XYZ file of C-alpha atoms in Angstrom:
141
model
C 82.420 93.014 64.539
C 81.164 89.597 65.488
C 81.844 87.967 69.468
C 83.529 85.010 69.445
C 83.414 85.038 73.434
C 80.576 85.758 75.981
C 80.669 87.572 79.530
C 80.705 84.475 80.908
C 84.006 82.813 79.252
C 85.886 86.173 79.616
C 85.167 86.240 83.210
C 86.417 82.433 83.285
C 89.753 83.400 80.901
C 90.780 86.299 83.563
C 89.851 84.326 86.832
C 92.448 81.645 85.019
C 95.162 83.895 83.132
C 94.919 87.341 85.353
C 93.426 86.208 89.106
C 94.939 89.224 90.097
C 92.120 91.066 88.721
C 89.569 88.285 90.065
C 86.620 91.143 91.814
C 88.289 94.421 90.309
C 85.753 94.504 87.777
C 82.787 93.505 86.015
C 81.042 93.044 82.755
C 77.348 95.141 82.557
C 76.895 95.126 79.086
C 78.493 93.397 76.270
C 77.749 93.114 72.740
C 78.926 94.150 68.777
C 78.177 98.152 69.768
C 79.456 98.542 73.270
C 81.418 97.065 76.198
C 80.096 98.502 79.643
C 82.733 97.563 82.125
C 82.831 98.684 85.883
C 85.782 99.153 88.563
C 83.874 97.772 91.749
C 85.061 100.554 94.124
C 86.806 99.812 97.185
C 89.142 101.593 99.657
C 91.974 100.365 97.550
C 90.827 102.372 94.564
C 90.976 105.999 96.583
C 93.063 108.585 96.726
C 93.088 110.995 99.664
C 90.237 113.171 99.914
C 87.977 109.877 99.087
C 87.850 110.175 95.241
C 88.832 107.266 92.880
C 92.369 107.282 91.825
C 94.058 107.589 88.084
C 95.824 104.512 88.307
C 92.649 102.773 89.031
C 90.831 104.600 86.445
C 93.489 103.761 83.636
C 93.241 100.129 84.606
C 89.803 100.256 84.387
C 90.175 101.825 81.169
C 93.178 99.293 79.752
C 90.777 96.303 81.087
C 88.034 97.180 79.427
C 90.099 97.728 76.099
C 91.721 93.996 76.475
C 87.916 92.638 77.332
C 86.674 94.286 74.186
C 89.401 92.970 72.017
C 89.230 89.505 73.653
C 84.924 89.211 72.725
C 86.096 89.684 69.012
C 89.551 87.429 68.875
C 88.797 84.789 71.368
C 91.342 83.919 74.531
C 95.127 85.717 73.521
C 96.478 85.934 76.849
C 99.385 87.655 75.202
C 97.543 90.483 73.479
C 99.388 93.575 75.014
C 98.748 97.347 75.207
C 101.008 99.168 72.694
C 99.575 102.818 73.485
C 97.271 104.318 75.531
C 96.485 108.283 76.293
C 94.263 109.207 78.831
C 92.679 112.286 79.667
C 91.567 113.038 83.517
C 88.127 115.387 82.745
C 86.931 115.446 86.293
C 86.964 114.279 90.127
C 84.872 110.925 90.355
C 81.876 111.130 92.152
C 82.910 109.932 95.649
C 81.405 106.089 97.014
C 79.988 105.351 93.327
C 81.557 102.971 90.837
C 83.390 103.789 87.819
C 81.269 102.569 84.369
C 83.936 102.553 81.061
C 81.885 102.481 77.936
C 84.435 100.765 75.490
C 84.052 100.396 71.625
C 86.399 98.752 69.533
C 87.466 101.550 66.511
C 89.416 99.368 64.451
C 90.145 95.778 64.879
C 92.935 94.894 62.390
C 95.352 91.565 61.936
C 98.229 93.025 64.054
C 96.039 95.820 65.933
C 92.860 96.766 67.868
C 92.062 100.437 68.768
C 89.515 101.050 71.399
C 88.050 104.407 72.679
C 86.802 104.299 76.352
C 84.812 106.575 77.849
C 84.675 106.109 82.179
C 81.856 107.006 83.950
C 81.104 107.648 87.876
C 77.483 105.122 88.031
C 74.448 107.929 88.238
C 76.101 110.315 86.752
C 76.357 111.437 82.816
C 79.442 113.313 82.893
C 82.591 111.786 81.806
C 85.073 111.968 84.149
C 87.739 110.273 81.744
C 88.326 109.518 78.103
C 91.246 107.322 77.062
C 92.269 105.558 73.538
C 93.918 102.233 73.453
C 96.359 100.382 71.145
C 96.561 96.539 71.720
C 99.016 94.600 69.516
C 97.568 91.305 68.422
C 99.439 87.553 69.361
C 100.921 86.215 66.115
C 98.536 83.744 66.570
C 95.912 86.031 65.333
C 97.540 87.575 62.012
């Protein structure tokens, strides 16, 4: 599946449409195979006992989804998550950031399923895997 957007013009499309996320996260890798995504790990993203939360790891995991779907259909602001399951596999490895390894499955008219896998950085365990649905605008069918 071609990219109709680079790194750079996704990081410009969520710095105008989502500044909340502005220095969550950040693009390694990007291309037709792969989507390398990381959380940039701050006190914010832990839990007690110093490991990184779910609820950061899912967003991770739901960003890197919408980035992945954005590179192939261009700037849809209104592209939503329909479904997503996550498994937890095991505790983060504590003052490391999280890597999600994203790869779009199927990118239909209406849909776009994406597998992530989530990383701690250094380490080759996965420590979550989740699977994304994002419905597509209107625009896009």
């Amino acid at each position: 599946m071609a990219l109709v957007m680079t790194a750079e013009q996704i990081d410009a499309f969520l710095k105008e449409e989502f500044p909340q996320v502005t220095g969550l996260f950040a693009i390694d890798r990007m291309d037709e195979a792969l989507l390398v995504m990381r959380l940039l790990t701050d006190e914010r993203h832990l839990r007690p006992g110093g490991t990184v939360s779910g609820p950061s790891m899912f967003a991770l995991a739901d960003v890197a989804a919408y980035v992945a779907t954005l590179a192939r259909i261009g700037p849809q602001a209104l592209a939503v998550t329909t479904h997503c399951s996550i498994d937890f596999m095991r505790k983060p490895v504590s003052g490391a950031d999280v890597l999600a390894e994203a790869r779009v499955l199927k990118l239909g008219r209406s849909l776009s399923v994406t597998d992530v896998l989530l990383y701690s950085e250094g380490s080759a365990e996965v420590v979550a895997h989740a699977s994304l649905t994002y419905a597509l605008p209107p625009a896009r069918r």
